Coordinates of C-alpha atoms in Angstrom, one line a residue:
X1 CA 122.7 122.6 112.8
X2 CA 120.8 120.3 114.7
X3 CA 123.8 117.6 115.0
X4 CA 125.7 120.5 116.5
X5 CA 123.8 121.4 119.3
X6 CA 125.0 120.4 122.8
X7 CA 121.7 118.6 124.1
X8 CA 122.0 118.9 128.1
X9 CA 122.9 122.3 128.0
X10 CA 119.7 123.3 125.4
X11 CA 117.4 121.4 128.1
X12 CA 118.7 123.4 131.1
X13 CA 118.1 126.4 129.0
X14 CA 114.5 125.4 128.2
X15 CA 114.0 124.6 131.9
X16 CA 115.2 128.0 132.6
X17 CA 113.2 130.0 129.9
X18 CA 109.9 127.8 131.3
X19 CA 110.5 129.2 134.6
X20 CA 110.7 133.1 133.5
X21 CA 107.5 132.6 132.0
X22 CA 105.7 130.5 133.7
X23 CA 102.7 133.0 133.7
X24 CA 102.0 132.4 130.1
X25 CA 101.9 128.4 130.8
X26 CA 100.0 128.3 133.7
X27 CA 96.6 128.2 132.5
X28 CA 97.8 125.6 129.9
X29 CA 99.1 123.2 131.8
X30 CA 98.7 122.0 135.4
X31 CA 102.1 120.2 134.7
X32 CA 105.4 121.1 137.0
X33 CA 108.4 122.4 135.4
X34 CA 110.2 119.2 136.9
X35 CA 107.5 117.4 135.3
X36 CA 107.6 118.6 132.2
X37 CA 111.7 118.7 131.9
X38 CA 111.4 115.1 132.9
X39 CA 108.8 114.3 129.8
X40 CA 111.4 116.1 127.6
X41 CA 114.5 114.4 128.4
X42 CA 112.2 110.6 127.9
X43 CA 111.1 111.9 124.6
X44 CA 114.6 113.0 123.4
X45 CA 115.8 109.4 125.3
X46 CA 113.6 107.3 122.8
X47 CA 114.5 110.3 119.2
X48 CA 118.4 108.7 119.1
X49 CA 117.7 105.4 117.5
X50 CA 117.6 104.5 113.9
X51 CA 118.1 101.3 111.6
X52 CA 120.1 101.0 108.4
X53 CA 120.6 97.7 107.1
X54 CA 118.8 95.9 109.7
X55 CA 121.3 97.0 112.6
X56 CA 120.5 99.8 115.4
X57 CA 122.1 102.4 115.8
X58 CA 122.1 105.3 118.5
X59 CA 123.1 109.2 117.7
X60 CA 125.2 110.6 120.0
X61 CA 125.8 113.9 119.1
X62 CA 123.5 116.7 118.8
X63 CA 119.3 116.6 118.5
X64 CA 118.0 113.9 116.1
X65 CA 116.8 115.8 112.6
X66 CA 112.7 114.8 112.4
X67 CA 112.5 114.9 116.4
X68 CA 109.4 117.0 117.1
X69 CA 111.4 118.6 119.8
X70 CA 114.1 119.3 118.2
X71 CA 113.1 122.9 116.9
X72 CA 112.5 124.0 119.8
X73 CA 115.7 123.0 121.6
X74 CA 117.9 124.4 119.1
X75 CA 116.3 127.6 119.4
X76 CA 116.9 127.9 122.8
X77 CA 120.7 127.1 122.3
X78 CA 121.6 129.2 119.4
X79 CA 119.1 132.0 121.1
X80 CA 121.7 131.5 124.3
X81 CA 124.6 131.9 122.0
X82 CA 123.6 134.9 119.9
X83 CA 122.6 136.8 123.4
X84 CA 126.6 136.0 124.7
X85 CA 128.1 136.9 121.8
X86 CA 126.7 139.6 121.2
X87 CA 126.6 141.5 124.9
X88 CA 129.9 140.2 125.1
X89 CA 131.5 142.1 121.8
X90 CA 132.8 145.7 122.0
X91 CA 131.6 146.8 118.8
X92 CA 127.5 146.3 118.2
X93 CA 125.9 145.6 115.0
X94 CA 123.4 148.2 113.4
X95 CA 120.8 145.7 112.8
X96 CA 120.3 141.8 113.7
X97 CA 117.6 139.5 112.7
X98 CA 118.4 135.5 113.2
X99 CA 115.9 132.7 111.8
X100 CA 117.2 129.5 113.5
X101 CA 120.7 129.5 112.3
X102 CA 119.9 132.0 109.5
X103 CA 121.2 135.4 110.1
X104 CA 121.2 139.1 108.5
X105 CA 123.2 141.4 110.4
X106 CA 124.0 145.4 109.4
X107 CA 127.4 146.2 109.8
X108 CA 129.0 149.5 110.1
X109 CA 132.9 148.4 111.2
X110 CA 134.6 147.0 108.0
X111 CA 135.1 143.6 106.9
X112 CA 138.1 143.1 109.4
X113 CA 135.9 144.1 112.1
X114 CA 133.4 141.6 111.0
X115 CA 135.8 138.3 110.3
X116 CA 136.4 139.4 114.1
X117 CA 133.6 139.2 115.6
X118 CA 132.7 135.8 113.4
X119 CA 135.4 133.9 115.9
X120 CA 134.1 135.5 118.6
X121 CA 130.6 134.3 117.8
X122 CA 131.9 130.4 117.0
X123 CA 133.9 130.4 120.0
X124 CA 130.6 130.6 122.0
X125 CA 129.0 128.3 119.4
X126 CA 131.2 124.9 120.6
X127 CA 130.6 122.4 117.9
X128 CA 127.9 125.1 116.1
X129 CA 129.6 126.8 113.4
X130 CA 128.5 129.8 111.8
X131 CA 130.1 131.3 107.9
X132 CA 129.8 134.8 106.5
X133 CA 128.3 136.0 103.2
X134 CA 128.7 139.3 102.9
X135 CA 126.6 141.4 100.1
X136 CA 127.5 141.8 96.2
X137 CA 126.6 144.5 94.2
X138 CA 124.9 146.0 96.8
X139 CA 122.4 142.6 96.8
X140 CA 122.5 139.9 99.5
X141 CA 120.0 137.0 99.9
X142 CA 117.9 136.4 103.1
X143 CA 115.8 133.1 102.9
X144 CA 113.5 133.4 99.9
X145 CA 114.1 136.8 99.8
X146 CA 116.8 139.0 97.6
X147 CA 117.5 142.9 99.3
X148 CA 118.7 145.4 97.5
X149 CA 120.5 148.5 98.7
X150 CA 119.7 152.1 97.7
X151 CA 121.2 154.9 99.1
X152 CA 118.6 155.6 102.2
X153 CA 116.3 152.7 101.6
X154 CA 116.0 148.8 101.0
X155 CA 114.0 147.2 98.2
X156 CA 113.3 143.5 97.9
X157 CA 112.7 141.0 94.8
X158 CA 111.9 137.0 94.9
X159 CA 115.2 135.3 95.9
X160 CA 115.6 132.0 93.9
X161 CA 118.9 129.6 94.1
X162 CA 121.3 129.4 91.0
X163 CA 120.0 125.8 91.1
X164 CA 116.7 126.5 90.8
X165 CA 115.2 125.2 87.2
X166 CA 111.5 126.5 87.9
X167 CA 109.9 123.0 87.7
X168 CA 106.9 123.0 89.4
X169 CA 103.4 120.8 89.5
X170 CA 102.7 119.8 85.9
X171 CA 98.9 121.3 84.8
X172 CA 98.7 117.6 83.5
X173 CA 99.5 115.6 86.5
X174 CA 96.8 113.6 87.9
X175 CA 95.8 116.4 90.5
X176 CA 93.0 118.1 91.2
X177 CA 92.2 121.6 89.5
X178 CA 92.1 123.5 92.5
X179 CA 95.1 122.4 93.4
X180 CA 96.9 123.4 90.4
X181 CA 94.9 126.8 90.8
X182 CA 96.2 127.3 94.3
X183 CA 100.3 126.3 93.4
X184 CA 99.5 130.0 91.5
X185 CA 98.0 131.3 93.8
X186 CA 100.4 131.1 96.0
X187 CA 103.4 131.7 94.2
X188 CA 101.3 135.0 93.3
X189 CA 101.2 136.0 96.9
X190 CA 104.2 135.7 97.6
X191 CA 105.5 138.2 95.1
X192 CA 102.5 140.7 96.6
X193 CA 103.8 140.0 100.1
X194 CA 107.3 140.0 99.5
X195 CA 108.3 142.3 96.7
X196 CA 108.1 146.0 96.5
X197 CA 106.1 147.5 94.1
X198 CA 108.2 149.2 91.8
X199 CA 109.6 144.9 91.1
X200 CA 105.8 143.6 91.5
X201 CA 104.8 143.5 87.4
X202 CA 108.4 142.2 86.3
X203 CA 108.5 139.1 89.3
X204 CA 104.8 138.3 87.5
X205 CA 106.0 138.3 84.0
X206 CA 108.4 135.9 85.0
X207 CA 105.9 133.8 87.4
X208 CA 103.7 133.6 84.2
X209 CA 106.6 132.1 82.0
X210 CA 107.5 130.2 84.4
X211 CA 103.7 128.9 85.0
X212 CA 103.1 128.8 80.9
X213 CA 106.7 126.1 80.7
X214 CA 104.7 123.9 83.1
X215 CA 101.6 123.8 80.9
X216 CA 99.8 126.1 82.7
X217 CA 97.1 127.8 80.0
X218 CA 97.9 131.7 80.1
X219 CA 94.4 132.8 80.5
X220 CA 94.1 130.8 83.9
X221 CA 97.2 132.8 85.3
X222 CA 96.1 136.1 84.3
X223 CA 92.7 134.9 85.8
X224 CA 94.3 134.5 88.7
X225 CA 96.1 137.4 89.1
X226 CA 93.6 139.7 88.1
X227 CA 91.8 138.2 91.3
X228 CA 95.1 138.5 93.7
X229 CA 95.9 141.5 92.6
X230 CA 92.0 142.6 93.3
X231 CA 92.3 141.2 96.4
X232 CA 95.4 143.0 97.7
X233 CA 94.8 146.5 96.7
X234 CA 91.2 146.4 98.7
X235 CA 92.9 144.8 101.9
X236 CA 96.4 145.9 101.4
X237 CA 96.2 146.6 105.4
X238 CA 94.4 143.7 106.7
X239 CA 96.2 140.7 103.9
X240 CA 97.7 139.2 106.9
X241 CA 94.8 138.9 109.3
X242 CA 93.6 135.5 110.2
X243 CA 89.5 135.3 109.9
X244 CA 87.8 134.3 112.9
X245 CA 85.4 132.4 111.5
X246 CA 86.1 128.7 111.7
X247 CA 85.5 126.6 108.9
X248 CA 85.3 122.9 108.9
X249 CA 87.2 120.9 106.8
X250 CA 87.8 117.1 105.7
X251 CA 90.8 116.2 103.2
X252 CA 89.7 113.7 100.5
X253 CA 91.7 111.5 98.2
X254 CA 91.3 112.4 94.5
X255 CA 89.6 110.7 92.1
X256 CA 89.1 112.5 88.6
X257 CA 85.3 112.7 88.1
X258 CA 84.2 111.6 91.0
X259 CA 85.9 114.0 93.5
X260 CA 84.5 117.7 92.2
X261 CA 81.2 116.2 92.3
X262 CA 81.6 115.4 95.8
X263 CA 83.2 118.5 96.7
X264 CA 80.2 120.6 95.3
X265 CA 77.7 118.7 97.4
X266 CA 79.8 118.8 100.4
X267 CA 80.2 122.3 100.2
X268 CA 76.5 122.9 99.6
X269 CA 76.1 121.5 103.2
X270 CA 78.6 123.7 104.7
X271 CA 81.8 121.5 104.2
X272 CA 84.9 122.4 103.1
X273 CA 87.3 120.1 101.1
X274 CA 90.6 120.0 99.9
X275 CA 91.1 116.8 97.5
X276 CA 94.8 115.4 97.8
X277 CA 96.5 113.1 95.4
X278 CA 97.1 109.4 96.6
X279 CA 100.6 109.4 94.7
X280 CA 103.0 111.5 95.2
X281 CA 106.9 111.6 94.2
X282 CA 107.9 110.2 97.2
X283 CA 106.1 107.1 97.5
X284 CA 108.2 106.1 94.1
X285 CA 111.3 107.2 95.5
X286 CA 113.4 105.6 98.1
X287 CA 114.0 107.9 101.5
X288 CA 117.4 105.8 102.5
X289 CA 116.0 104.5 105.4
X290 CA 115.2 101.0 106.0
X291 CA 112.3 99.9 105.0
X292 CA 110.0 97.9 108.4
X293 CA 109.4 94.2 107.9
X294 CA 105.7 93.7 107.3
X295 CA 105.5 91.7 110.5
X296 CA 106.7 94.2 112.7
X297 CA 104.2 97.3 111.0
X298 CA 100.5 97.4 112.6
X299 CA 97.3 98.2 110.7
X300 CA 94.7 96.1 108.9
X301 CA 95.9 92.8 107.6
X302 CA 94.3 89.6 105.2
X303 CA 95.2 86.2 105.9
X304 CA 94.3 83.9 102.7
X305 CA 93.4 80.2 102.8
X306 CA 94.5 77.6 100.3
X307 CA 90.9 77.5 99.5
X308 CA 90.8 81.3 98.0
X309 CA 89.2 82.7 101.0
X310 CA 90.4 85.2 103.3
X311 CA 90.1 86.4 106.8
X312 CA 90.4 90.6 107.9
X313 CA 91.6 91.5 110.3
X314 CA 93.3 95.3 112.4
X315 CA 95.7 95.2 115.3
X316 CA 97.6 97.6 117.1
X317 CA 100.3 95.4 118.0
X318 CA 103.2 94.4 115.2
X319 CA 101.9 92.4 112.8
X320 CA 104.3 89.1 113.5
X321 CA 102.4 89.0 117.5
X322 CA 99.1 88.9 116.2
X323 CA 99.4 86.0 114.1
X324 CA 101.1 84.5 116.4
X325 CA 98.0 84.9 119.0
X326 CA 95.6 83.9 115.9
X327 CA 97.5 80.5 115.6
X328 CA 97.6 79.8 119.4
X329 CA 93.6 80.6 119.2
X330 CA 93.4 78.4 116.5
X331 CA 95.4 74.9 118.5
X332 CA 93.4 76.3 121.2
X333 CA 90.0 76.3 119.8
X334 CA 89.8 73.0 117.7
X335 CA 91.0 71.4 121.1
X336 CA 87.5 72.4 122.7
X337 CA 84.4 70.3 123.1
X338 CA 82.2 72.7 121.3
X339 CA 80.1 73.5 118.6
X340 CA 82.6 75.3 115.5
X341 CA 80.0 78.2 115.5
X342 CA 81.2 78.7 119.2
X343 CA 85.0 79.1 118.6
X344 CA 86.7 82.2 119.3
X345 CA 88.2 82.0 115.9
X346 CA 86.4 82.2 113.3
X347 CA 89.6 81.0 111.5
X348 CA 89.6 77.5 113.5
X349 CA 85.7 77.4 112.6
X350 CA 86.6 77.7 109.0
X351 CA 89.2 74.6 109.0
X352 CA 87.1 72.7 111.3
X353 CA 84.1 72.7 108.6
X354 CA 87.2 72.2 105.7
X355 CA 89.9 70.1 107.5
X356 CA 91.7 69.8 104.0
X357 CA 92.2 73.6 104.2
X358 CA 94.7 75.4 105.7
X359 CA 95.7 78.7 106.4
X360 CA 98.8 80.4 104.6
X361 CA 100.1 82.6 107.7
X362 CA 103.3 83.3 105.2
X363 CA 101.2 85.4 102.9
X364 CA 99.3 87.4 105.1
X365 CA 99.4 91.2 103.5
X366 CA 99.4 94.0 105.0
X367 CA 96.6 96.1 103.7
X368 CA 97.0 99.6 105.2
X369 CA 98.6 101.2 108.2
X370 CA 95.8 103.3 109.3
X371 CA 95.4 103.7 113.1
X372 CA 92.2 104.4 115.1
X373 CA 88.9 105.4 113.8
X374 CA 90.6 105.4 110.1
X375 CA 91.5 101.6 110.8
X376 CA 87.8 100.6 111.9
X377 CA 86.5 102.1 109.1
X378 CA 89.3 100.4 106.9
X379 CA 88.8 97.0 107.6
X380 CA 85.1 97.5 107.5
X381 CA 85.8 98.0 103.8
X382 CA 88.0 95.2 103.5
X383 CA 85.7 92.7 104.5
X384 CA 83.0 94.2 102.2
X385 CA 85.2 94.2 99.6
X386 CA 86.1 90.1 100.1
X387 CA 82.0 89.6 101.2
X388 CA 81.0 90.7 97.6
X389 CA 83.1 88.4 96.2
X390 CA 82.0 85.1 98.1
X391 CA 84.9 85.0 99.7
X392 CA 85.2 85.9 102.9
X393 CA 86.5 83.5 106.6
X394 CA 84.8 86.8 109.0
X395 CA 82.2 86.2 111.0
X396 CA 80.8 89.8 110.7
X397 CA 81.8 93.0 108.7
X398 CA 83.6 94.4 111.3
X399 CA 83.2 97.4 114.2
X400 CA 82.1 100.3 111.9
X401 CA 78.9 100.3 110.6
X402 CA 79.2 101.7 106.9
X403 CA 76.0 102.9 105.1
X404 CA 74.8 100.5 102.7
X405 CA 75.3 103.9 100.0
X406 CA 78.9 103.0 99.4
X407 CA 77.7 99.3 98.7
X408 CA 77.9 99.8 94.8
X409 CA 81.4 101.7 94.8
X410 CA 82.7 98.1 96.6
X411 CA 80.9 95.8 94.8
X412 CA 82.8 93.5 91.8
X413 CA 79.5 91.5 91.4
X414 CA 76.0 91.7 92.1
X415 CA 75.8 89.9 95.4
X416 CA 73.2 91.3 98.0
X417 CA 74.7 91.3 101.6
X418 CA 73.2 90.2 104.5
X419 CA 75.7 87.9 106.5
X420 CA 78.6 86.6 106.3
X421 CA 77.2 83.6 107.3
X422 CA 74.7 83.1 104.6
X423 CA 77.6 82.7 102.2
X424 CA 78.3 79.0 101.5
X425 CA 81.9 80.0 101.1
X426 CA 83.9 76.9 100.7
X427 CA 81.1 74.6 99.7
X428 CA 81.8 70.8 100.4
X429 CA 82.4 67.6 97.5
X430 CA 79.1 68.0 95.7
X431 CA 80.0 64.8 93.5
X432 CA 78.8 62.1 96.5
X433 CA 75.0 61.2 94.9
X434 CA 72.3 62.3 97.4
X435 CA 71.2 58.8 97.7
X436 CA 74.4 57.9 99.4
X437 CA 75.6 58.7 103.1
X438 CA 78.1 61.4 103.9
X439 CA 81.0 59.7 105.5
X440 CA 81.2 60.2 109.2
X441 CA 83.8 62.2 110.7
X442 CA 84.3 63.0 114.4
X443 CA 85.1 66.3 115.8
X444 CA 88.6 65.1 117.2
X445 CA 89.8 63.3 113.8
X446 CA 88.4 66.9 111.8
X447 CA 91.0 68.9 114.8
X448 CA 93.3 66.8 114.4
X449 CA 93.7 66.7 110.5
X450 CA 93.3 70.6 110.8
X451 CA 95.9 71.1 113.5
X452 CA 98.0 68.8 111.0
X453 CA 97.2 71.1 107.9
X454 CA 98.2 74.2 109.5
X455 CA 101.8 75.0 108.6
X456 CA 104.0 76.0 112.1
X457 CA 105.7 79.1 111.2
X458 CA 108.4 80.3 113.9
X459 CA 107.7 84.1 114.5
X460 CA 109.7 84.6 117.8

């Protein structure tokens, strides 16, 4: 649908629709409609681009699929369309109900009649083209949802695909328990919300066979019904009323054993969590897109040195200008007349105690993507991480300052932390006897064996 839609003519309908109601948006927004027309033609400006094997490309038809505005666009143009066509018909449906581009219409005129108006509706629809399904054995599907004709009345049933196969989260996967517990939960509301009653008990029969082929232990699901079922009989009325009470809540990777302890506590204190698993099907499968070069992502990053030591670090920018700026700081910082300690990088103050090191910019890593708070906090626990282990290039352990409780669960060896500096990390030749003198070395001769090491990489 969405590559369908003629773009200028949804954003003059928006506009249009934003001005009839500009009542309900007024104490929202001190924006002007100008303004805000002019904010959504940038952001659908900037939704056309895409890459596939390293080239750019630009969609010129239609709304980009993914495009947060695209929803909302499309609405407003088939909306448009469906309003035309049918005002403009001589014959009127019985009954019309559109989703998006979904549609279930009743339709007292014949199937002639119908095919009819079906051209009329396209030829309003430009590029948009709408198909016809009509109803079998007095049964026609509606999203998730199968009707069923009587004589004066409708009944409805779960509507499932012919290629459905009823695979669903396996009791065994690596999840946590309540999230297995609410998959049946909510496949058990749905047949309570959806289904009349006289089909209620047969759609759980089958939910429970279907539930028992996935591993699911039987007494669980009937558990679980019992308690749905409870449920909707004493607030049949009221199911579908939001609480006002607001709860707080905090989303948690799982960790079998470790999570439902947590959970409990943090619920104790008023705290709700929902535990989410860090692998999911599709991180192991491939989307089709292209995949961004590590140099042009943003997040928190390690640089290693030939000497096993490693600096961490978190930018904003792409990855390839920020090494970039950390080389220029270090050429820039071995060329001063200052004490090491007083370098703005602590990388040049780590080559100018160890000229015979130098740092490998073509193996930095990316270590996560996380933006704002989540990236503080990341590289926080980076440089912990490397600080436990002797070692660590940082001067600090970064911006956020984590409790010393987490200490143990980023420890790898018994090392108490109280500076990076107090590390010796890449101690010097200990084999010179103590009785002999160190050989002298000036500060320009150490830059300039340092600036030597480094190896140039070309990142514009």
């Amino acid at each position: 649908m969405y590559t369908s839609i003629d773009v200028k003519a949804a954003e003059i309908l928006l506009e249009r629709k934003i001005l009839r109601n500009l009542d309900l948006i007024s104490g929202e927004t001190v924006l002007e409609v100008g303004v805000i027309m002019n904010l959504v033609r940038l952001c659908n400006m900037f939704s056309y681009f895409f890459q596939f094997r390293g080239v750019f490309f630009e969609q010129v038809n239609g709304l980009p699929m993914g495009a947060p505005l695209s929803p909302l666009l499309a609405n407003c143009f088939v909306e448009n369309i469906e309003t035309i066509a049918l005002d403009s018909y001589f014959l009127k449906h019985k009954f019309w109900g559109r989703y998006m581009d979904d549609i279930i219409s009743v339709w007292n005129y014949g199937v002639e009649e119908l095919k009819s108006f079906l051209e009329h509706l396209n030829f309003w629809g430009g590029d948009l083209k709408f198909t016809i399904e009509l109803e079998e054995d007095n049964k026609l599907p509606f999203l998730d949802v199968l009707l069923l004709k009587n004589e004066n009345s409708l009944d409805f049933k779960i509507y499932r695909k012919p290629t459905n196969n009823n695979r669903f989260l396996s009791f065994f996967s690596g999840h946590a328990r309540q999230v297995k517990i609410g998959l049946i939960i909510s496949l058990t509301d749905r047949i309570f919300r959806i289904c009349s009653p006289k089909f209620i008990e047969e759609e759980l029969l089958l939910l429970k066979d279907i539930l028992i082929s996935n591993h699911y232990p039987g007494w669980l699901v009937d558990q679980t019904f019992s308690k749905r079922r409870k449920k909707f009989l004493e607030c049949s009325d009221d199911i579908l009323e939001t609480t006002e009470k607001k709860d707080i809540f905090c989303s948690l990777p799982y960790v079998p054993g470790l999570s439902e302890k947590l959970k409990r506590i943090l619920q104790n204190n008023g705290l709700k969590v929902a535990l989410r698993g860090s692998n999911t099907l599709a991180s192991f499968l491939n989307s089709g897109k292209d995949r961004t070069s590590v140099e042009q992502q943003s997040g928190v990053y390690k640089i290693p040195c030939t000497c096993g030591s490693s600096y961490v670090g978190r930018t904003n920018q792409n990855l390839r200008t920020r090494l970039l700026q950390h080389h220029n700081s270090i050429s820039s910082s071995l060329k001063q007349n200052t004490k090491p300690e007083d370098f703005t990088s602590a990388l040049a103050e780590h080559i100018f105690n160890f000229p015979n090191h130098f740092i490998l910019f073509e193996n930095v890593s990316l270590i996560s993507r996380d933006q704002g708070l989540k990236q503080t906090f990341r590289e926080t626990i980076e440089i912990k991480k490397i600080l436990f282990k002797n070692n660590s290039i940082n001067r600090d352990t970064g911006e956020f300052g984590l409790n010393s409780i987490y200490d143990n669960l980023l420890r790898s060896n018994k090392v108490n932390i109280t500076s990076p500096k107090s590390y010796d990390l890449c101690p010097r030749n200990t084999s010179v006897k103590s009785n002999e003198p160190e050989p002298k070395r000036s500060r320009r001769f150490a830059s300039a064996v340092a600036l030597k090491k480094i190896r140039a990489i070309n990142y514009m």
